[in-house]
Amino acid sequence: MVILYATEQYHPLQTGTATADYGLSKALAQDGHKVYVLTSDVFNHAGITIDIKRQGKACEVQGHRALEIAPNLWVLEFHIFHDGQEWQGELETYLDFAKNFACDLLVNSSFFTWNCDVLLPHLATCKAKKKFLRNHTEMPNIAKKPAKKPPQSKLTQLLKTIYHKSRGIKHPLDPLETLKMQLRQYDKILFLHKNSAFYQHLGQEADLNLDILPNGVFAKDICPPKFLPPPPPPPPKSPPPPPPESRLDPHQLSPHALLEQLCQNPFILNVSNYYAEKGQEMVLKAYYASHAQMPLVFVGSLNRGHTLDRLKALKTHEDGVHGFKEVFFFYGIGRDEVLKLAKHATLFLHASTGNYESFPMVLLESMQFATPFICTPVGNARELAPELVVQDIPQMAVKINALLGDPKYYHHISTALHQRIQNFAYEEIIKKLLAF
């Protein structure tokens, strides 16, 4: 099959959406399908703007430059950015390409993104044989009724009726109703899990063809269950211990060398971009409140505002309150190094409060490596592992102690996660996608 895949965020960008869309498109390409990904050459979101550098064999596809980044997988970039008010750039060029590219399947990624919004009114004229929308975003308040508007006078109502009739408008529609009408042009609308508020709300529309297609991992990358590493030997009674300082000095080692050293011993991991709503402060406070002595490692690819600086200042404060603990901050390291840390981690902590998250990829990757995790009730965390969901700092600290203090419980959780991840293999997910 020839597949056109449109997404706002894509590899090598390290966001949940980019990682998920890259994984699915790569799985389709490895299955022998020709996959063409339409995306932007910049990341312009949440107050962060960065240029994206991609590498691959250059060629031309339908008059547009494309990069072959893997066998059967091409990326076509469009310079599309947000100016603070609306999307700007090569929107018409993108629309013209997407409409006129003859393919077996069009997959458009997520509501309320430029790639979806620009194409939505024109779906009926697209040359794709089938058109699917795959949604990553969550809207927890979508079902709430808007505040009641004050009553209008009869004169106002009459004037509005005359205005709409003069323009052939039978009844003014709100934006959500307009969206529902346009969504009917899709052959299938796919959500990441059945408890999504958006899925449940749109499920009330009988003529919208909804289904579930989760995020996934590759079966070959699934690792066996882990055992809790033995605690380090107690320090010698003499001579007196040196002043509290890190045994791994991040100022003396390169990020790569520091990472290699960390992977030789147990450590706790958090992987989230440095945004306030990602909850790194909660993770740090719970770590200091727990009995954990192994290092805590933070990893983020993007940093909004002064989140990372505030986190480092909080670490210094916690040292003063609870005593020194080893904490390391990685920023902007490569995807392969992130995955290496995830594979070697003893415990994974996630405390996001982002209500836009539907299916955190970091939890799947933790399960992929059979690493027990503790997380807040974000997205579908309760579906993945309800016994590992916590509400606040004290609960997270207690759960850290429970997992790191009981080897049998630790291995039990690791085994359970290993069994559950089998249901999220890309090899099976693409079979479901192509069978629709």
Coordinates of C-alpha atoms in Angstrom, one line a residue:
M1 CA 0.0 0.0 0.0
V2 CA 0.9 3.7 -0.5
I3 CA 0.2 5.6 2.8
L4 CA 0.2 9.3 3.4
Y5 CA 0.8 10.2 7.0
A6 CA 0.3 13.8 8.1
T7 CA 1.5 15.0 11.6
E8 CA 2.4 18.2 13.3
Q9 CA 5.2 16.6 15.3
Y10 CA 7.6 13.9 14.0
H11 CA 11.0 12.3 14.6
P12 CA 13.7 13.4 15.6
L13 CA 11.5 15.6 17.8
Q14 CA 11.2 14.0 21.2
T15 CA 7.6 14.6 22.2
G16 CA 5.0 11.9 22.9
T17 CA 3.1 12.7 19.7
A18 CA 6.3 12.6 17.6
T19 CA 7.4 9.4 19.1
A20 CA 4.1 7.7 18.7
D21 CA 3.6 8.8 15.0
Y22 CA 7.2 7.8 14.2
G23 CA 6.7 4.4 15.7
L24 CA 3.4 3.7 13.8
S25 CA 4.8 5.0 10.5
K26 CA 8.0 3.0 10.9
A27 CA 6.0 -0.2 11.7
L28 CA 4.0 0.3 8.5
A29 CA 7.2 0.9 6.4
Q30 CA 8.8 -2.2 7.9
D31 CA 5.7 -4.2 6.9
G32 CA 6.5 -3.3 3.3
H33 CA 4.2 -0.3 2.7
K34 CA 5.5 2.9 1.2
V35 CA 4.9 5.6 3.8
Y36 CA 5.2 9.3 3.1
V37 CA 5.1 11.6 6.1
L38 CA 4.0 15.2 5.8
T39 CA 5.3 17.4 8.7
S40 CA 6.9 20.7 9.6
D41 CA 10.6 21.7 9.6
V42 CA 10.1 23.6 12.9
F43 CA 8.6 22.9 16.3
N44 CA 6.6 25.9 17.3
H45 CA 4.5 25.0 20.3
A46 CA 3.8 26.0 23.9
G47 CA 6.2 29.0 23.7
I48 CA 9.1 27.0 22.3
T49 CA 10.4 27.4 18.8
I50 CA 13.2 25.2 17.4
D51 CA 14.4 24.3 13.9
I52 CA 14.3 20.6 13.2
K53 CA 17.3 19.0 11.4
R54 CA 16.5 15.8 9.6
Q55 CA 18.9 13.6 7.6
G56 CA 18.2 11.2 4.8
K57 CA 18.6 10.5 1.1
A58 CA 17.0 13.4 -0.8
C59 CA 14.7 12.8 -3.7
E60 CA 11.6 14.4 -5.3
V61 CA 8.0 13.3 -4.7
Q62 CA 5.3 15.0 -6.7
G63 CA 7.4 18.1 -7.1
H64 CA 8.4 18.4 -3.5
R65 CA 11.7 17.5 -1.8
A66 CA 11.6 14.3 0.3
L67 CA 14.1 12.6 2.6
E68 CA 14.2 8.8 2.8
I69 CA 15.0 8.3 6.5
A70 CA 14.5 4.5 6.4
P71 CA 13.5 1.9 3.9
N72 CA 10.0 2.7 2.6
L73 CA 9.8 5.8 4.8
W74 CA 10.0 9.3 3.4
V75 CA 9.6 12.7 5.1
L76 CA 8.3 15.8 3.3
E77 CA 8.8 19.0 5.2
F78 CA 6.7 22.1 5.0
H79 CA 7.7 25.4 6.7
I80 CA 4.7 25.9 8.9
F81 CA 4.8 27.9 12.1
H82 CA 2.6 29.7 14.6
D83 CA 2.9 33.5 14.9
G84 CA 1.1 33.7 18.3
Q85 CA -2.3 34.2 16.6
E86 CA -2.6 31.6 13.9
W87 CA -0.7 29.1 11.7
Q88 CA 1.4 30.7 8.9
G89 CA 3.8 29.5 6.2
E90 CA 3.4 26.8 3.5
L91 CA -0.2 25.9 4.4
E92 CA -1.5 26.1 0.8
T93 CA 1.5 24.1 -0.5
Y94 CA 0.7 21.4 2.1
L95 CA -3.0 21.4 1.3
D96 CA -2.3 21.1 -2.5
F97 CA 0.1 18.2 -1.9
A98 CA -2.2 16.3 0.5
K99 CA -5.3 16.7 -1.6
N100 CA -3.7 15.6 -4.8
F101 CA -1.5 12.8 -3.7
A102 CA -3.0 9.5 -4.9
C103 CA -2.7 6.9 -2.1
D104 CA -4.4 3.9 -0.6
L105 CA -4.7 5.4 2.8
L106 CA -4.4 8.9 4.4
V107 CA -3.7 9.0 8.1
N108 CA -4.1 12.4 9.7
S109 CA -2.8 12.9 13.2
S110 CA -4.8 14.7 15.9
F111 CA -7.6 17.3 16.2
F112 CA -6.7 21.0 16.4
T113 CA -3.4 20.7 14.6
W114 CA -2.5 22.6 11.4
N115 CA -2.2 19.3 9.4
C116 CA -5.7 18.3 10.4
D117 CA -7.4 21.7 10.4
V118 CA -6.2 22.8 7.0
L119 CA -7.2 19.6 5.3
L120 CA -10.5 19.0 7.2
P121 CA -12.8 21.1 4.9
H122 CA -11.3 19.5 1.8
L123 CA -11.4 15.8 2.7
A124 CA -14.1 15.1 0.1
T125 CA -11.8 16.2 -2.7
C126 CA -8.7 14.2 -1.5
K127 CA -7.5 11.5 -3.8
A128 CA -6.8 9.1 -1.0
K129 CA -9.0 5.9 -1.2
K130 CA -9.4 5.8 2.5
K131 CA -9.1 8.6 5.1
F132 CA -8.4 8.0 8.8
L133 CA -8.0 10.4 11.7
R134 CA -5.8 9.2 14.6
N135 CA -6.3 11.4 17.6
H136 CA -3.6 11.9 20.3
T137 CA -5.1 14.9 22.2
E138 CA -7.5 14.8 25.1
M139 CA -10.3 17.3 26.0
P140 CA -11.5 16.4 29.5
N141 CA -14.1 19.2 29.6
I142 CA -15.6 18.6 26.2
A143 CA -18.9 17.2 27.6
K144 CA -19.5 20.1 30.0
K145 CA -22.3 22.4 29.0
P146 CA -21.4 26.0 28.3
A147 CA -22.6 28.7 30.7
K148 CA -26.1 29.8 30.0
K149 CA -26.2 32.9 27.9
P150 CA -28.5 35.8 28.9
P151 CA -31.9 35.8 27.1
Q152 CA -32.0 37.8 23.9
S153 CA -34.8 40.3 23.0
K154 CA -37.3 39.3 20.4
L155 CA -35.9 42.0 18.1
T156 CA -32.4 40.6 18.4
Q157 CA -33.6 37.1 17.6
L158 CA -35.6 38.4 14.6
L159 CA -32.6 40.3 13.2
K160 CA -30.4 37.2 13.6
T161 CA -33.0 35.1 11.8
I162 CA -33.1 37.6 8.9
Y163 CA -29.3 37.7 8.7
H164 CA -28.9 33.9 8.6
K165 CA -31.7 33.4 6.0
S166 CA -30.3 36.1 3.7
R167 CA -27.1 34.0 3.6
G168 CA -28.8 30.7 3.2
I169 CA -27.8 29.6 6.8
K170 CA -30.6 27.4 8.2
H171 CA -29.2 27.5 11.8
P172 CA -25.9 28.9 13.1
L173 CA -23.7 26.1 14.4
D174 CA -21.1 26.2 17.2
P175 CA -17.5 25.2 16.4
L176 CA -18.0 21.7 17.9
E177 CA -21.0 21.0 15.7
T178 CA -19.1 22.2 12.6
L179 CA -16.3 19.9 13.6
K180 CA -18.6 16.9 13.8
M181 CA -20.0 17.7 10.4
Q182 CA -16.5 17.7 8.9
L183 CA -15.4 14.6 10.7
R184 CA -18.1 12.6 8.9
Q185 CA -15.8 12.8 5.8
Y186 CA -13.3 10.4 7.6
D187 CA -13.8 6.7 7.0
K188 CA -12.5 6.0 10.5
I189 CA -11.7 8.1 13.5
L190 CA -9.2 6.4 15.9
F191 CA -8.7 7.1 19.5
L192 CA -5.9 5.8 21.8
H193 CA -8.2 4.3 24.5
K194 CA -11.9 3.9 25.2
N195 CA -12.0 6.1 28.3
S196 CA -11.0 9.2 26.4
A197 CA -13.6 12.0 27.1
F198 CA -13.4 13.0 23.5
Y199 CA -14.1 9.4 22.4
Q200 CA -17.1 9.1 24.7
H201 CA -18.5 12.4 23.6
L202 CA -18.2 11.8 19.9
G203 CA -19.5 8.2 20.4
Q204 CA -22.9 9.7 20.9
E205 CA -22.9 10.6 17.2
A206 CA -24.3 7.5 15.4
D207 CA -22.8 8.3 12.0
L208 CA -19.2 8.8 13.1
N209 CA -17.2 5.7 12.6
L210 CA -15.1 5.5 15.8
D211 CA -12.6 2.9 16.9
I212 CA -9.6 2.3 19.2
L213 CA -6.0 2.1 18.0
P214 CA -3.5 2.4 20.9
N215 CA 0.1 3.5 20.9
G216 CA 2.7 0.7 20.8
V217 CA 6.2 -0.6 20.9
F218 CA 8.0 -3.1 18.7
A219 CA 7.8 -6.7 19.9
K220 CA 11.6 -7.2 19.3
D221 CA 12.3 -4.5 21.9
I222 CA 10.2 -6.0 24.7
C223 CA 12.5 -7.2 27.5
P224 CA 12.0 -9.9 30.2
P225 CA 10.9 -9.1 33.7
K226 CA 13.4 -7.5 36.1
F227 CA 14.7 -8.4 39.5
L228 CA 15.4 -5.7 42.1
P229 CA 19.1 -5.1 42.3
P230 CA 20.8 -5.8 45.6
P231 CA 21.5 -2.8 47.8
P232 CA 25.0 -1.4 47.7
P233 CA 27.3 -2.5 50.5
P234 CA 27.4 -0.3 53.6
P235 CA 30.3 2.2 53.6
P236 CA 33.3 1.3 55.8
K237 CA 33.2 2.6 59.4
S238 CA 36.6 4.2 59.0
P239 CA 38.0 6.5 57.9
P240 CA 35.2 9.1 58.4
P241 CA 33.1 9.6 55.3
P242 CA 34.0 12.5 53.0
P243 CA 31.8 15.6 52.7
P244 CA 28.5 14.9 50.9
E245 CA 29.1 15.2 47.2
S246 CA 28.3 13.2 44.1
R247 CA 30.4 10.2 43.3
L248 CA 29.7 11.1 39.6
D249 CA 30.6 14.7 39.0
P250 CA 28.5 15.9 36.1
H251 CA 31.0 18.8 35.7
Q252 CA 33.9 16.4 35.2
L253 CA 32.2 13.9 32.8
S254 CA 30.7 14.4 29.4
P255 CA 26.9 13.6 29.2
H256 CA 27.7 10.4 27.3
A257 CA 30.4 9.3 29.8
L258 CA 28.1 10.2 32.7
L259 CA 25.3 8.2 31.1
E260 CA 27.5 5.2 30.7
Q261 CA 28.5 5.3 34.4
L262 CA 25.0 5.6 35.5
C263 CA 23.9 2.6 33.6
Q264 CA 26.3 0.4 35.6
N265 CA 24.3 0.8 38.8
P266 CA 20.7 1.1 39.9
F267 CA 18.9 4.5 39.4
I268 CA 15.4 6.0 39.3
L269 CA 14.4 7.7 36.0
N270 CA 12.0 10.4 34.9
V271 CA 11.7 11.2 31.2
S272 CA 9.5 14.3 30.4
N273 CA 10.2 17.6 28.7
Y274 CA 10.9 20.3 31.2
Y275 CA 7.4 21.8 31.3
A276 CA 5.8 22.8 34.7
E277 CA 2.8 20.5 34.1
K278 CA 5.0 17.5 33.6
G279 CA 5.4 17.3 37.4
Q280 CA 9.1 17.0 37.8
E281 CA 8.9 18.9 41.1
M282 CA 6.5 16.3 42.5
V283 CA 8.9 13.6 41.4
L284 CA 11.8 15.3 43.1
K285 CA 10.0 15.9 46.4
A286 CA 8.6 12.4 46.5
Y287 CA 12.1 11.0 45.9
Y288 CA 13.6 13.0 48.8
A289 CA 10.7 12.1 51.1
S290 CA 11.3 8.4 50.3
H291 CA 14.0 6.0 51.7
A292 CA 15.5 5.7 48.2
Q293 CA 19.3 6.0 48.1
M294 CA 20.0 5.3 44.4
P295 CA 20.4 8.3 42.2
L296 CA 17.5 10.1 40.5
V297 CA 17.9 11.0 36.8
F298 CA 15.8 13.5 34.9
V299 CA 15.8 13.6 31.1
G300 CA 14.1 16.3 28.9
S301 CA 14.5 17.3 25.3
L302 CA 12.7 20.7 25.6
N303 CA 12.7 23.3 28.3
R304 CA 9.9 25.8 28.7
G305 CA 10.5 29.0 30.6
H306 CA 12.8 28.4 33.6
T307 CA 11.5 24.9 34.5
L308 CA 14.9 23.3 34.6
D309 CA 16.5 26.1 36.6
R310 CA 13.7 25.9 39.1
L311 CA 14.1 22.2 39.4
K312 CA 17.8 22.5 40.1
A313 CA 17.1 25.2 42.7
L314 CA 14.6 22.8 44.4
K315 CA 17.2 20.0 44.5
T316 CA 19.5 22.3 46.4
H317 CA 16.7 23.2 48.8
E318 CA 15.7 19.5 49.3
D319 CA 19.4 18.7 50.1
G320 CA 19.2 21.2 52.9
V321 CA 16.0 19.8 54.3
H322 CA 16.5 16.0 53.9
G323 CA 20.3 15.6 53.3
F324 CA 22.2 15.2 50.1
K325 CA 21.1 12.8 47.4
E326 CA 22.4 12.3 43.9
V327 CA 20.3 13.9 41.2
F328 CA 21.3 14.3 37.6
F329 CA 19.7 16.4 34.9
F330 CA 20.1 15.6 31.2
Y331 CA 18.9 18.0 28.6
G332 CA 18.7 17.5 24.8
I333 CA 20.4 14.1 24.6
G334 CA 19.7 11.8 21.7
R335 CA 16.9 9.4 21.4
D336 CA 19.1 6.3 21.6
E337 CA 20.6 7.5 24.9
V338 CA 17.2 8.2 26.3
L339 CA 16.2 4.6 25.5
K340 CA 19.4 3.3 27.0
L341 CA 18.6 5.0 30.3
A342 CA 15.0 3.7 30.1
K343 CA 16.3 0.1 29.6
H344 CA 18.7 0.2 32.5
A345 CA 16.5 2.1 35.0
T346 CA 15.4 0.4 38.2
L347 CA 12.3 2.5 38.7
F348 CA 10.4 5.0 36.5
L349 CA 8.5 8.0 38.0
H350 CA 6.0 10.1 36.1
A351 CA 3.9 12.9 37.6
S352 CA 2.4 14.8 34.7
T353 CA -0.8 16.8 35.3
G354 CA -1.2 17.7 31.6
N355 CA -4.9 17.2 30.9
Y356 CA -4.1 17.1 27.2
E357 CA -2.3 13.8 27.5
S358 CA -4.2 10.8 26.4
F359 CA -1.7 7.9 26.3
P360 CA 1.8 8.7 27.7
M361 CA 4.4 7.0 25.5
V362 CA 6.9 7.0 28.4
L363 CA 4.7 4.6 30.3
L364 CA 4.6 2.1 27.4
E365 CA 8.4 2.4 27.1
S366 CA 8.8 1.7 30.8
M367 CA 6.6 -1.4 30.3
Q368 CA 8.6 -2.4 27.3
F369 CA 11.7 -2.7 29.5
A370 CA 9.7 -4.3 32.3
T371 CA 10.6 -1.4 34.5
P372 CA 8.1 -0.8 37.4
F373 CA 6.7 2.7 37.3
I374 CA 4.7 5.0 39.6
C375 CA 2.6 7.8 38.1
T376 CA -0.2 10.2 38.5
P377 CA -3.6 9.4 37.0
V378 CA -2.8 11.0 33.6
G379 CA -4.3 9.8 30.4
N380 CA -5.0 6.1 30.5
A381 CA -2.6 5.3 33.4
R382 CA -5.3 3.6 35.4
E383 CA -6.0 1.2 32.5
L384 CA -2.3 0.3 32.2
A385 CA -1.6 -0.3 35.9
P386 CA -4.1 0.9 38.4
E387 CA -2.1 -0.4 41.3
L388 CA 0.8 2.0 40.4
V389 CA -1.3 5.2 40.2
V390 CA -0.8 7.8 43.0
Q391 CA -2.5 11.1 43.8
D392 CA 0.2 13.1 45.6
I393 CA 3.7 13.3 46.9
P394 CA 3.2 11.2 50.1
Q395 CA 1.6 8.4 48.1
M396 CA 4.4 8.4 45.6
A397 CA 7.0 8.3 48.3
V398 CA 5.2 5.3 50.0
K399 CA 5.0 3.5 46.7
I400 CA 8.7 4.1 46.0
N401 CA 9.5 2.5 49.4
A402 CA 7.2 -0.4 48.7
L403 CA 8.8 -1.3 45.4
L404 CA 12.4 -0.7 46.4
G405 CA 12.0 -2.3 49.7
D406 CA 10.4 -5.7 48.6
P407 CA 12.2 -7.7 45.9
K408 CA 9.3 -10.1 45.6
Y409 CA 6.8 -7.3 45.1
Y410 CA 9.1 -5.5 42.7
H411 CA 9.5 -8.7 40.5
H412 CA 5.7 -9.3 40.6
I413 CA 5.0 -5.8 39.2
S414 CA 7.7 -6.1 36.6
T415 CA 6.3 -9.5 35.5
A416 CA 2.7 -8.0 35.3
L417 CA 3.9 -5.1 33.2
H418 CA 5.8 -7.5 30.9
Q419 CA 2.6 -9.5 30.4
R420 CA 0.5 -6.4 29.7
I421 CA 2.9 -4.9 27.1
Q422 CA 2.3 -7.9 24.9
N423 CA -1.0 -6.3 23.9
F424 CA 0.7 -3.2 22.5
A425 CA 3.0 -4.6 19.9
Y426 CA 3.1 -2.5 16.7
E427 CA 3.1 -5.7 14.7
E428 CA -0.4 -6.4 15.9
I429 CA -1.5 -2.8 15.9
I430 CA -0.9 -2.3 12.2
K431 CA -2.8 -5.5 11.4
K432 CA -5.8 -3.9 13.0
L433 CA -5.2 -0.6 11.3
L434 CA -5.0 -2.1 7.8
A435 CA -8.1 -4.3 8.4
F436 CA -10.4 -1.3 8.9

